[in-house]
Amino acid sequence: MQSRTDLVEDLMGRFPHVPREAVIKEDLLRGGLAFDESALTDNEDGDVKPKSYFIFSFDHRTLPELGEAALRRPPEEIVLLGGPYDLRRTVVSVRTNPDSPYRVKAGEDGQLRLFLDGRPIAEVGLPPMPDYYRHTLANGKQVMEVAPTIQWGYLVYLTVYRLCQYFGATEECQYCDINHNFRQHKAAGRPYTGVKPVEEVLEALEIIDKYDAAKASQAYTLTGGSVTRKVDGLAEADFYGRYAQAIEERFPGRWIGKVVAQALPRADVQRFKDYGISIYHPNFEVWDKRLFELYCPGKERYVGRAEWHRRILESAEVFGPRNVIPNFVAGVEMAEPFGFRTVDEAIESTTEGLQYFMSRGILPRFTTWCPEPTTPLGRTNPQGAPLEYHIRLLEAYRATMEANGLSSPPGYGPAGAGRAVFSVSSFMDSLPAND
């Protein structure tokens, strides 16, 4: 049987124009990594920023199955550097998997390293606990619960609605564990709030603004579950929009404002812009028509794929094409039992979707699929998609982007291997460096 090291090095050799940093990063994102106890954090009381579970679990095991890693959280992200592959600085979101062939542990010299198949392949840096995490709101809530930061501090992630109204087997997206993640953390006694009050969000941002002296945080994302009825008496555009309006009134121009929401009618999209949002993410999830219908049954029922795409194009008339950045979940194209059987077929389908949007000036981005165990697709595909799919996707993404005369999207920090901070896929690591 081929070792993981053999697989990784084979792909590095076959795709030398894809940064080797991206090969390692995609493998970590799709399959997770394990932590020795010495590499775990001391939660809110330590010097390392702990994993905040900001919307999904992004783990390959449930909290009860993680052992010590459920009590002492792993770090939010890690940085890889050096080693036998001479890796440039690479920021990777942490997805815990106790059975992974990748393990973070201290070497004999005490330095944390990433080991693959028992061999050290990179030095590991941990995110320092930011000063603003050391302060609490007036009611005692942690900034990390209300307004965690990811992407090495670049992005404030505001999951203001921790549940989704696409609920149950006939409506939930088949790869998504947002509802389970909320339930498991509530069961563990963690202070998860279903709907975050606007004033709490503003108070948390006040603390970040005060103590983020270097202004490392440059953007915020407003997001949460889909709203098919109402929350707090408000439909989706006004529910999420009220946070944007309050933030922009209190902190004009401090952060780039982004919102992840459904593909909404043009009037609702215009309200997002009027509320002060700069970038709109109406995620299309998966391109193939059959797979969208199977994997996103609620979205197909309430909106429908064709209408979803029409609304994405229409939203570009409101925000401008460059500021409409729909996400897709890279890898679910190959999820059994319904996905494509070959990498060739999956890449062909996904590239068709990329060309559809990029030819119209809209640059999608993607999150590397983590097969969480409580989701239908996670249960049937615990290994995720083949690593070759992810590497060839990076190749196809860049080629399609350049063929359409586009450049890296706004609101994601710097591009280029050794510079990128976007941590949940390698698309920014694989693009040409920008200024």
CSV table of C-alpha atoms in Angstrom, one decimal:
chain,number,residue,atom,x,y,z
A,1,MET,CA,0.0,0.0,0.0
A,2,GLN,CA,1.3,3.5,-0.9
A,3,SER,CA,2.3,5.6,2.1
A,4,ARG,CA,0.9,9.1,2.5
A,5,THR,CA,4.5,10.4,2.0
A,6,ASP,CA,4.7,8.5,-1.3
A,7,LEU,CA,1.3,10.0,-2.4
A,8,VAL,CA,2.3,13.5,-1.5
A,9,GLU,CA,5.7,13.3,-3.2
A,10,ASP,CA,4.3,11.7,-6.3
A,11,LEU,CA,1.8,14.6,-6.7
A,12,MET,CA,4.6,17.2,-6.0
A,13,GLY,CA,6.5,15.6,-8.8
A,14,ARG,CA,3.6,15.4,-11.2
A,15,PHE,CA,2.4,19.0,-10.6
A,16,PRO,CA,5.6,21.0,-10.0
A,17,HIS,CA,3.8,24.3,-10.9
A,18,VAL,CA,1.4,23.8,-7.9
A,19,PRO,CA,3.3,25.1,-4.8
A,20,ARG,CA,4.4,22.2,-2.7
A,21,GLU,CA,3.1,24.2,0.3
A,22,ALA,CA,-0.4,23.8,-1.3
A,23,VAL,CA,0.0,20.1,-1.6
A,24,ILE,CA,0.7,19.6,2.1
A,25,LYS,CA,-2.0,22.2,3.1
A,26,GLU,CA,-4.7,20.5,1.0
A,27,ASP,CA,-3.8,17.1,2.4
A,28,LEU,CA,-4.1,18.5,6.0
A,29,LEU,CA,-7.4,20.2,5.2
A,30,ARG,CA,-9.0,17.2,3.6
A,31,GLY,CA,-7.7,14.6,6.1
A,32,GLY,CA,-7.0,16.5,9.3
A,33,LEU,CA,-4.0,16.2,11.7
A,34,ALA,CA,-3.4,14.8,15.2
A,35,PHE,CA,-1.9,16.6,18.2
A,36,ASP,CA,0.3,15.3,21.0
A,37,GLU,CA,-1.0,16.5,24.3
A,38,SER,CA,2.1,18.8,24.6
A,39,ALA,CA,0.9,20.6,21.4
A,40,LEU,CA,-2.6,21.4,22.7
A,41,THR,CA,-3.5,24.8,24.1
A,42,ASP,CA,-4.4,25.9,27.6
A,43,ASN,CA,-7.7,27.3,26.2
A,44,GLU,CA,-8.5,30.9,27.2
A,45,ASP,CA,-5.8,30.8,30.0
A,46,GLY,CA,-2.8,30.2,27.7
A,47,ASP,CA,-0.5,32.0,25.4
A,48,VAL,CA,-1.8,30.3,22.2
A,49,LYS,CA,-5.0,31.2,20.4
A,50,PRO,CA,-7.3,28.1,20.8
A,51,LYS,CA,-9.7,26.8,18.2
A,52,SER,CA,-12.9,28.7,18.4
A,53,TYR,CA,-15.3,26.4,16.4
A,54,PHE,CA,-16.4,29.6,14.7
A,55,ILE,CA,-19.2,28.0,12.6
A,56,PHE,CA,-18.7,24.3,11.7
A,57,SER,CA,-16.7,21.7,13.7
A,58,PHE,CA,-14.1,21.1,11.0
A,59,ASP,CA,-13.1,18.0,12.9
A,60,HIS,CA,-13.0,14.3,11.9
A,61,ARG,CA,-14.4,13.2,15.2
A,62,THR,CA,-17.1,14.5,17.5
A,63,LEU,CA,-16.1,16.3,20.7
A,64,PRO,CA,-16.6,13.2,22.9
A,65,GLU,CA,-14.3,11.3,20.6
A,66,LEU,CA,-11.5,13.8,20.7
A,67,GLY,CA,-10.3,13.0,24.2
A,68,GLU,CA,-7.9,15.5,25.6
A,69,ALA,CA,-8.3,17.7,22.5
A,70,ALA,CA,-11.9,18.3,23.5
A,71,LEU,CA,-10.8,19.6,26.9
A,72,ARG,CA,-7.7,21.5,25.9
A,73,ARG,CA,-8.4,22.7,22.4
A,74,PRO,CA,-5.9,22.5,19.6
A,75,PRO,CA,-4.8,25.9,18.2
A,76,GLU,CA,-7.0,27.8,15.8
A,77,GLU,CA,-4.4,27.5,13.0
A,78,ILE,CA,-0.8,26.5,12.6
A,79,VAL,CA,2.0,27.9,10.4
A,80,LEU,CA,4.3,25.5,8.6
A,81,LEU,CA,7.9,26.4,7.6
A,82,GLY,CA,11.0,24.8,6.4
A,83,GLY,CA,11.7,21.1,6.7
A,84,PRO,CA,12.8,18.7,3.9
A,85,TYR,CA,10.4,20.3,1.4
A,86,ASP,CA,11.7,23.8,2.3
A,87,LEU,CA,8.2,25.1,2.8
A,88,ARG,CA,7.5,28.8,2.8
A,89,ARG,CA,5.3,30.2,5.5
A,90,THR,CA,1.9,28.4,5.2
A,91,VAL,CA,-1.1,29.1,7.3
A,92,VAL,CA,-3.4,26.1,7.8
A,93,SER,CA,-6.8,25.9,9.6
A,94,VAL,CA,-6.8,23.1,12.2
A,95,ARG,CA,-9.0,20.1,11.5
A,96,THR,CA,-8.5,17.5,14.2
A,97,ASN,CA,-8.2,13.8,13.3
A,98,PRO,CA,-6.6,11.5,15.9
A,99,ASP,CA,-6.0,8.9,13.2
A,100,SER,CA,-4.2,11.1,10.8
A,101,PRO,CA,-0.7,10.2,9.6
A,102,TYR,CA,0.1,13.9,10.3
A,103,ARG,CA,1.0,14.7,13.9
A,104,VAL,CA,2.1,17.9,15.6
A,105,LYS,CA,4.5,17.1,18.5
A,106,ALA,CA,7.7,18.4,20.1
A,107,GLY,CA,11.0,17.1,18.9
A,108,GLU,CA,13.9,16.3,21.2
A,109,ASP,CA,14.9,19.9,21.2
A,110,GLY,CA,11.4,21.0,22.3
A,111,GLN,CA,10.6,22.6,19.0
A,112,LEU,CA,7.1,21.8,17.6
A,113,ARG,CA,7.2,20.0,14.3
A,114,LEU,CA,4.7,18.4,11.9
A,115,PHE,CA,5.5,14.7,11.4
A,116,LEU,CA,4.2,12.7,8.4
A,117,ASP,CA,4.4,8.9,8.7
A,118,GLY,CA,6.7,9.5,11.7
A,119,ARG,CA,9.2,11.8,9.8
A,120,PRO,CA,9.4,15.5,10.6
A,121,ILE,CA,8.5,17.6,7.5
A,122,ALA,CA,8.1,21.1,8.9
A,123,GLU,CA,8.5,23.4,11.8
A,124,VAL,CA,5.2,24.4,13.4
A,125,GLY,CA,4.3,27.9,14.6
A,126,LEU,CA,1.3,28.5,16.8
A,127,PRO,CA,-0.9,31.6,16.8
A,128,PRO,CA,-0.3,33.9,19.8
A,129,MET,CA,-3.2,34.7,22.0
A,130,PRO,CA,-4.3,38.2,20.9
A,131,ASP,CA,-4.6,40.9,23.5
A,132,TYR,CA,-8.3,41.3,22.7
A,133,TYR,CA,-9.0,37.7,23.6
A,134,ARG,CA,-7.8,38.4,27.2
A,135,HIS,CA,-10.7,40.8,27.8
A,136,THR,CA,-14.4,40.0,28.3
A,137,LEU,CA,-17.6,41.8,27.6
A,138,ALA,CA,-19.5,43.5,30.5
A,139,ASN,CA,-21.7,40.4,30.8
A,140,GLY,CA,-18.6,38.1,31.1
A,141,LYS,CA,-18.8,36.6,27.6
A,142,GLN,CA,-15.5,36.0,25.8
A,143,VAL,CA,-14.5,37.9,22.7
A,144,MET,CA,-13.6,34.5,21.3
A,145,GLU,CA,-17.3,33.4,21.5
A,146,VAL,CA,-18.8,36.6,20.1
A,147,ALA,CA,-16.2,37.7,17.5
A,148,PRO,CA,-13.4,35.2,17.0
A,149,THR,CA,-10.6,35.9,14.5
A,150,ILE,CA,-9.2,33.5,11.9
A,151,GLN,CA,-6.7,33.7,9.0
A,152,TRP,CA,-4.0,34.6,11.4
A,153,GLY,CA,-6.0,37.5,12.7
A,154,TYR,CA,-7.0,39.0,9.3
A,155,LEU,CA,-10.7,38.2,9.5
A,156,VAL,CA,-13.2,38.7,12.3
A,157,TYR,CA,-15.7,35.9,11.9
A,158,LEU,CA,-19.2,36.9,13.1
A,159,THR,CA,-21.5,33.8,13.1
A,160,VAL,CA,-24.4,35.8,14.4
A,161,TYR,CA,-26.9,33.0,13.8
A,162,ARG,CA,-25.4,29.6,14.9
A,163,LEU,CA,-28.3,27.5,13.6
A,164,CYS,CA,-29.7,26.9,10.1
A,165,GLN,CA,-33.4,26.8,9.2
A,166,TYR,CA,-32.7,24.1,6.6
A,167,PHE,CA,-33.2,21.4,9.1
A,168,GLY,CA,-33.3,17.6,9.0
A,169,ALA,CA,-32.5,15.0,6.4
A,170,THR,CA,-34.8,16.5,3.7
A,171,GLU,CA,-33.4,20.0,3.9
A,172,GLU,CA,-29.9,20.2,5.4
A,173,CYS,CA,-26.9,20.3,3.1
A,174,GLN,CA,-25.5,16.9,3.2
A,175,TYR,CA,-21.9,18.0,4.0
A,176,CYS,CA,-22.8,20.6,6.6
A,177,ASP,CA,-22.7,20.2,10.4
A,178,ILE,CA,-23.7,23.7,11.6
A,179,ASN,CA,-26.7,22.5,13.5
A,180,HIS,CA,-24.8,19.5,15.1
A,181,ASN,CA,-21.8,21.7,16.0
A,182,PHE,CA,-24.2,24.0,17.9
A,183,ARG,CA,-25.7,21.1,19.7
A,184,GLN,CA,-22.5,19.4,20.6
A,185,HIS,CA,-21.0,22.6,22.1
A,186,LYS,CA,-24.1,23.3,24.1
A,187,ALA,CA,-24.1,19.7,25.4
A,188,ALA,CA,-20.4,20.3,26.5
A,189,GLY,CA,-21.5,23.3,28.5
A,190,ARG,CA,-19.7,25.9,26.2
A,191,PRO,CA,-21.3,29.3,26.0
A,192,TYR,CA,-22.8,29.1,22.5
A,193,THR,CA,-25.5,31.7,21.8
A,194,GLY,CA,-27.9,30.9,19.0
A,195,VAL,CA,-28.5,34.5,18.0
A,196,LYS,CA,-25.9,37.0,19.0
A,197,PRO,CA,-27.3,40.4,20.1
A,198,VAL,CA,-26.2,43.3,18.0
A,199,GLU,CA,-24.9,45.2,21.1
A,200,GLU,CA,-22.7,42.2,22.1
A,201,VAL,CA,-21.2,42.1,18.6
A,202,LEU,CA,-20.5,45.8,18.8
A,203,GLU,CA,-19.0,45.5,22.3
A,204,ALA,CA,-16.7,42.7,21.1
A,205,LEU,CA,-15.6,44.7,18.1
A,206,GLU,CA,-14.9,47.7,20.4
A,207,ILE,CA,-12.5,45.5,22.3
A,208,ILE,CA,-10.8,44.2,19.1
A,209,ASP,CA,-10.5,47.7,17.7
A,210,LYS,CA,-9.0,49.0,21.0
A,211,TYR,CA,-6.4,46.2,21.5
A,212,ASP,CA,-5.6,45.3,17.9
A,213,ALA,CA,-2.9,47.9,17.9
A,214,ALA,CA,-1.3,46.6,14.7
A,215,LYS,CA,-4.6,46.6,12.9
A,216,ALA,CA,-4.1,43.0,11.8
A,217,SER,CA,-7.8,42.5,11.6
A,218,GLN,CA,-8.9,44.0,8.2
A,219,ALA,CA,-12.2,42.4,7.4
A,220,TYR,CA,-15.3,40.9,9.0
A,221,THR,CA,-17.6,38.3,7.8
A,222,LEU,CA,-21.3,38.2,8.8
A,223,THR,CA,-22.7,34.8,8.5
A,224,GLY,CA,-24.7,31.9,10.0
A,225,GLY,CA,-27.4,29.6,8.9
A,226,SER,CA,-29.9,30.2,6.2
A,227,VAL,CA,-33.1,31.9,7.1
A,228,THR,CA,-36.2,30.5,5.3
A,229,ARG,CA,-38.7,32.1,7.7
A,230,LYS,CA,-37.7,34.8,10.1
A,231,VAL,CA,-35.3,35.3,13.0
A,232,ASP,CA,-36.1,38.0,15.6
A,233,GLY,CA,-39.0,38.8,13.3
A,234,LEU,CA,-36.7,39.6,10.4
A,235,ALA,CA,-36.1,38.0,7.0
A,236,GLU,CA,-32.6,37.1,6.0
A,237,ALA,CA,-31.4,40.3,4.4
A,238,ASP,CA,-32.6,42.5,7.2
A,239,PHE,CA,-31.5,40.1,10.0
A,240,TYR,CA,-27.9,40.0,8.8
A,241,GLY,CA,-28.1,43.5,7.4
A,242,ARG,CA,-28.9,45.1,10.8
A,243,TYR,CA,-25.5,43.9,12.1
A,244,ALA,CA,-23.7,45.5,9.1
A,245,GLN,CA,-25.6,48.7,9.6
A,246,ALA,CA,-24.7,48.9,13.2
A,247,ILE,CA,-21.0,48.0,12.6
A,248,GLU,CA,-20.6,50.5,9.8
A,249,GLU,CA,-22.2,53.3,11.8
A,250,ARG,CA,-20.0,52.6,14.9
A,251,PHE,CA,-16.8,51.8,13.0
A,252,PRO,CA,-17.0,53.5,9.6
A,253,GLY,CA,-14.3,52.1,7.3
A,254,ARG,CA,-12.5,50.2,10.0
A,255,TRP,CA,-13.0,46.8,8.3
A,256,ILE,CA,-14.0,45.4,4.9
A,257,GLY,CA,-17.6,44.2,5.4
A,258,LYS,CA,-18.6,40.8,4.0
A,259,VAL,CA,-21.7,38.8,4.2
A,260,VAL,CA,-22.3,35.1,3.5
A,261,ALA,CA,-26.0,34.5,2.8
A,262,GLN,CA,-28.3,32.8,0.4
A,263,ALA,CA,-28.6,34.0,-3.2
A,264,LEU,CA,-31.4,36.5,-2.5
A,265,PRO,CA,-33.6,38.5,-4.8
A,266,ARG,CA,-32.1,41.8,-6.1
A,267,ALA,CA,-34.0,44.0,-3.7
A,268,ASP,CA,-32.6,42.1,-0.8
A,269,VAL,CA,-29.1,42.2,-2.2
A,270,GLN,CA,-29.4,46.0,-2.6
A,271,ARG,CA,-30.4,46.2,1.0
A,272,PHE,CA,-27.1,44.4,1.9
A,273,LYS,CA,-25.2,47.1,0.0
A,274,ASP,CA,-27.2,49.9,1.5
A,275,TYR,CA,-26.5,48.5,5.0
A,276,GLY,CA,-22.8,48.9,4.2
A,277,ILE,CA,-21.6,45.5,3.0
A,278,SER,CA,-18.8,45.6,0.5
A,279,ILE,CA,-18.5,41.9,-0.5
A,280,TYR,CA,-21.4,39.4,-1.0
A,281,HIS,CA,-20.9,35.6,-0.8
A,282,PRO,CA,-24.0,33.8,-2.2
A,283,ASN,CA,-22.4,30.4,-2.1
A,284,PHE,CA,-23.3,27.9,-4.9
A,285,GLU,CA,-21.8,24.9,-3.0
A,286,VAL,CA,-21.4,22.5,-5.9
A,287,TRP,CA,-21.7,23.1,-9.6
A,288,ASP,CA,-23.2,19.8,-11.0
A,289,LYS,CA,-27.0,20.0,-11.3
A,290,ARG,CA,-27.7,16.5,-10.1
A,291,LEU,CA,-25.3,16.8,-7.2
A,292,PHE,CA,-26.7,20.2,-6.1
A,293,GLU,CA,-30.2,18.7,-6.0
A,294,LEU,CA,-29.0,15.8,-4.0
A,295,TYR,CA,-26.6,17.5,-1.7
A,296,CYS,CA,-28.4,20.8,-1.1
A,297,PRO,CA,-32.1,19.7,-0.9
A,298,GLY,CA,-33.3,22.7,1.1
A,299,LYS,CA,-31.7,25.2,-1.3
A,300,GLU,CA,-33.1,23.3,-4.3
A,301,ARG,CA,-36.6,23.2,-2.7
A,302,TYR,CA,-36.7,26.9,-1.6
A,303,VAL,CA,-34.8,28.6,-4.4
A,304,GLY,CA,-33.6,26.0,-7.0
A,305,ARG,CA,-30.2,25.8,-8.7
A,306,ALA,CA,-31.1,27.8,-11.9
A,307,GLU,CA,-32.6,30.6,-9.9
A,308,TRP,CA,-29.7,30.6,-7.5
A,309,HIS,CA,-27.3,31.1,-10.4
A,310,ARG,CA,-29.5,33.8,-11.9
A,311,ARG,CA,-29.5,35.7,-8.6
A,312,ILE,CA,-25.7,35.4,-8.3
A,313,LEU,CA,-25.3,37.1,-11.7
A,314,GLU,CA,-27.9,39.7,-10.8
A,315,SER,CA,-26.1,40.5,-7.6
A,316,ALA,CA,-23.1,41.4,-9.6
A,317,GLU,CA,-25.1,44.3,-11.0
A,318,VAL,CA,-25.5,45.6,-7.5
A,319,PHE,CA,-22.0,45.0,-6.0
A,320,GLY,CA,-20.0,44.8,-9.2
A,321,PRO,CA,-18.7,41.4,-10.4
A,322,ARG,CA,-15.4,41.6,-8.5
A,323,ASN,CA,-17.3,41.9,-5.2
A,324,VAL,CA,-19.5,38.9,-5.6
A,325,ILE,CA,-17.5,35.8,-4.5
A,326,PRO,CA,-19.6,32.6,-4.2
A,327,ASN,CA,-18.0,29.7,-2.4
A,328,PHE,CA,-18.1,26.0,-3.3
A,329,VAL,CA,-17.2,23.0,-1.2
A,330,ALA,CA,-14.3,21.5,-3.0
A,331,GLY,CA,-14.4,17.7,-2.9
A,332,VAL,CA,-18.0,16.9,-2.5
A,333,GLU,CA,-18.1,16.4,-6.3
A,334,MET,CA,-16.5,13.0,-5.6
A,335,ALA,CA,-18.5,12.0,-2.5
A,336,GLU,CA,-20.0,8.5,-2.7
A,337,PRO,CA,-22.5,7.2,-3.5
A,338,PHE,CA,-23.6,9.9,-6.0
A,339,GLY,CA,-20.4,11.8,-6.9
A,340,PHE,CA,-18.2,11.5,-9.9
A,341,ARG,CA,-16.2,8.3,-10.1
A,342,THR,CA,-13.1,9.8,-11.6
A,343,VAL,CA,-11.0,12.9,-10.9
A,344,ASP,CA,-11.2,13.7,-14.6
A,345,GLU,CA,-15.0,13.9,-14.5
A,346,ALA,CA,-15.0,15.9,-11.3
A,347,ILE,CA,-12.5,18.5,-12.5
A,348,GLU,CA,-14.3,18.8,-15.8
A,349,SER,CA,-17.6,19.6,-14.0
A,350,THR,CA,-16.1,22.0,-11.5
A,351,THR,CA,-14.1,23.8,-14.2
A,352,GLU,CA,-17.3,24.3,-16.2
A,353,GLY,CA,-18.8,26.1,-13.2
A,354,LEU,CA,-15.6,28.2,-12.7
A,355,GLN,CA,-15.8,29.2,-16.4
A,356,TYR,CA,-19.5,30.1,-16.1
A,357,PHE,CA,-18.8,32.6,-13.4
A,358,MET,CA,-15.3,33.8,-14.3
A,359,SER,CA,-16.3,34.5,-17.9
A,360,ARG,CA,-18.8,37.0,-16.3
A,361,GLY,CA,-16.2,38.6,-14.1
A,362,ILE,CA,-17.3,36.8,-10.9
A,363,LEU,CA,-14.4,35.0,-9.1
A,364,PRO,CA,-15.6,32.1,-6.9
A,365,ARG,CA,-13.5,30.7,-4.1
A,366,PHE,CA,-13.6,27.4,-2.4
A,367,THR,CA,-13.3,25.7,1.0
A,368,THR,CA,-11.7,22.3,1.1
A,369,TRP,CA,-14.3,19.8,2.2
A,370,CYS,CA,-13.8,18.3,5.7
A,371,PRO,CA,-15.9,15.1,6.0
A,372,GLU,CA,-17.4,15.8,9.5
A,373,PRO,CA,-18.7,12.5,11.0
A,374,THR,CA,-22.2,13.6,11.8
A,375,THR,CA,-23.0,14.6,8.2
A,376,PRO,CA,-24.4,12.1,5.7
A,377,LEU,CA,-21.5,12.6,3.3
A,378,GLY,CA,-19.0,12.6,6.1
A,379,ARG,CA,-20.2,9.2,7.3
A,380,THR,CA,-20.0,7.6,3.9
A,381,ASN,CA,-16.8,9.3,2.9
A,382,PRO,CA,-14.5,9.5,6.0
A,383,GLN,CA,-11.4,9.9,3.8
A,384,GLY,CA,-12.9,12.8,1.8
A,385,ALA,CA,-12.0,13.3,-1.8
A,386,PRO,CA,-8.7,12.1,-3.4
A,387,LEU,CA,-5.8,14.5,-2.9
A,388,GLU,CA,-5.2,14.5,-6.6
A,389,TYR,CA,-8.6,16.1,-7.1
A,390,HIS,CA,-7.6,19.0,-4.8
A,391,ILE,CA,-4.3,19.5,-6.5
A,392,ARG,CA,-5.7,19.5,-10.0
A,393,LEU,CA,-8.5,21.9,-8.9
A,394,LEU,CA,-5.8,24.4,-7.8
A,395,GLU,CA,-4.3,24.0,-11.3
A,396,ALA,CA,-7.7,24.4,-13.0
A,397,TYR,CA,-8.7,27.4,-10.9
A,398,ARG,CA,-5.6,29.4,-11.7
A,399,ALA,CA,-5.7,28.6,-15.4
A,400,THR,CA,-9.4,29.6,-15.6
A,401,MET,CA,-8.8,32.8,-13.7
A,402,GLU,CA,-5.9,33.8,-15.8
A,403,ALA,CA,-7.7,32.9,-19.1
A,404,ASN,CA,-10.4,35.3,-18.1
A,405,GLY,CA,-8.1,38.1,-17.2
A,406,LEU,CA,-8.9,38.1,-13.5
A,407,SER,CA,-6.8,38.5,-10.4
A,408,SER,CA,-7.1,37.4,-6.8
A,409,PRO,CA,-10.3,38.6,-5.0
A,410,PRO,CA,-10.5,41.4,-2.5
A,411,GLY,CA,-11.1,40.7,1.2
A,412,TYR,CA,-8.8,37.7,1.4
A,413,GLY,CA,-5.5,39.2,2.3
A,414,PRO,CA,-2.3,38.7,0.3
A,415,ALA,CA,-1.9,36.0,-2.4
A,416,GLY,CA,1.0,33.8,-3.1
A,417,ALA,CA,2.8,30.9,-1.5
A,418,GLY,CA,4.5,32.1,1.7
A,419,ARG,CA,2.2,35.2,1.9
A,420,ALA,CA,-1.4,33.9,2.0
A,421,VAL,CA,-3.4,33.9,5.2
A,422,PHE,CA,-6.6,32.3,3.9
A,423,SER,CA,-6.6,29.1,5.9
A,424,VAL,CA,-9.4,26.8,4.8
A,425,SER,CA,-8.2,26.1,1.3
A,426,SER,CA,-5.0,26.7,-0.7
A,427,PHE,CA,-6.5,28.8,-3.5
A,428,MET,CA,-4.8,32.0,-2.3
A,429,ASP,CA,-1.5,30.2,-1.8
A,430,SER,CA,-1.6,29.0,-5.4
A,431,LEU,CA,-2.2,32.4,-7.0
A,432,PRO,CA,0.4,34.9,-8.2
A,433,ALA,CA,1.7,37.1,-5.4
A,434,ASN,CA,-0.1,40.5,-5.2
A,435,ASP,CA,1.0,43.7,-3.6
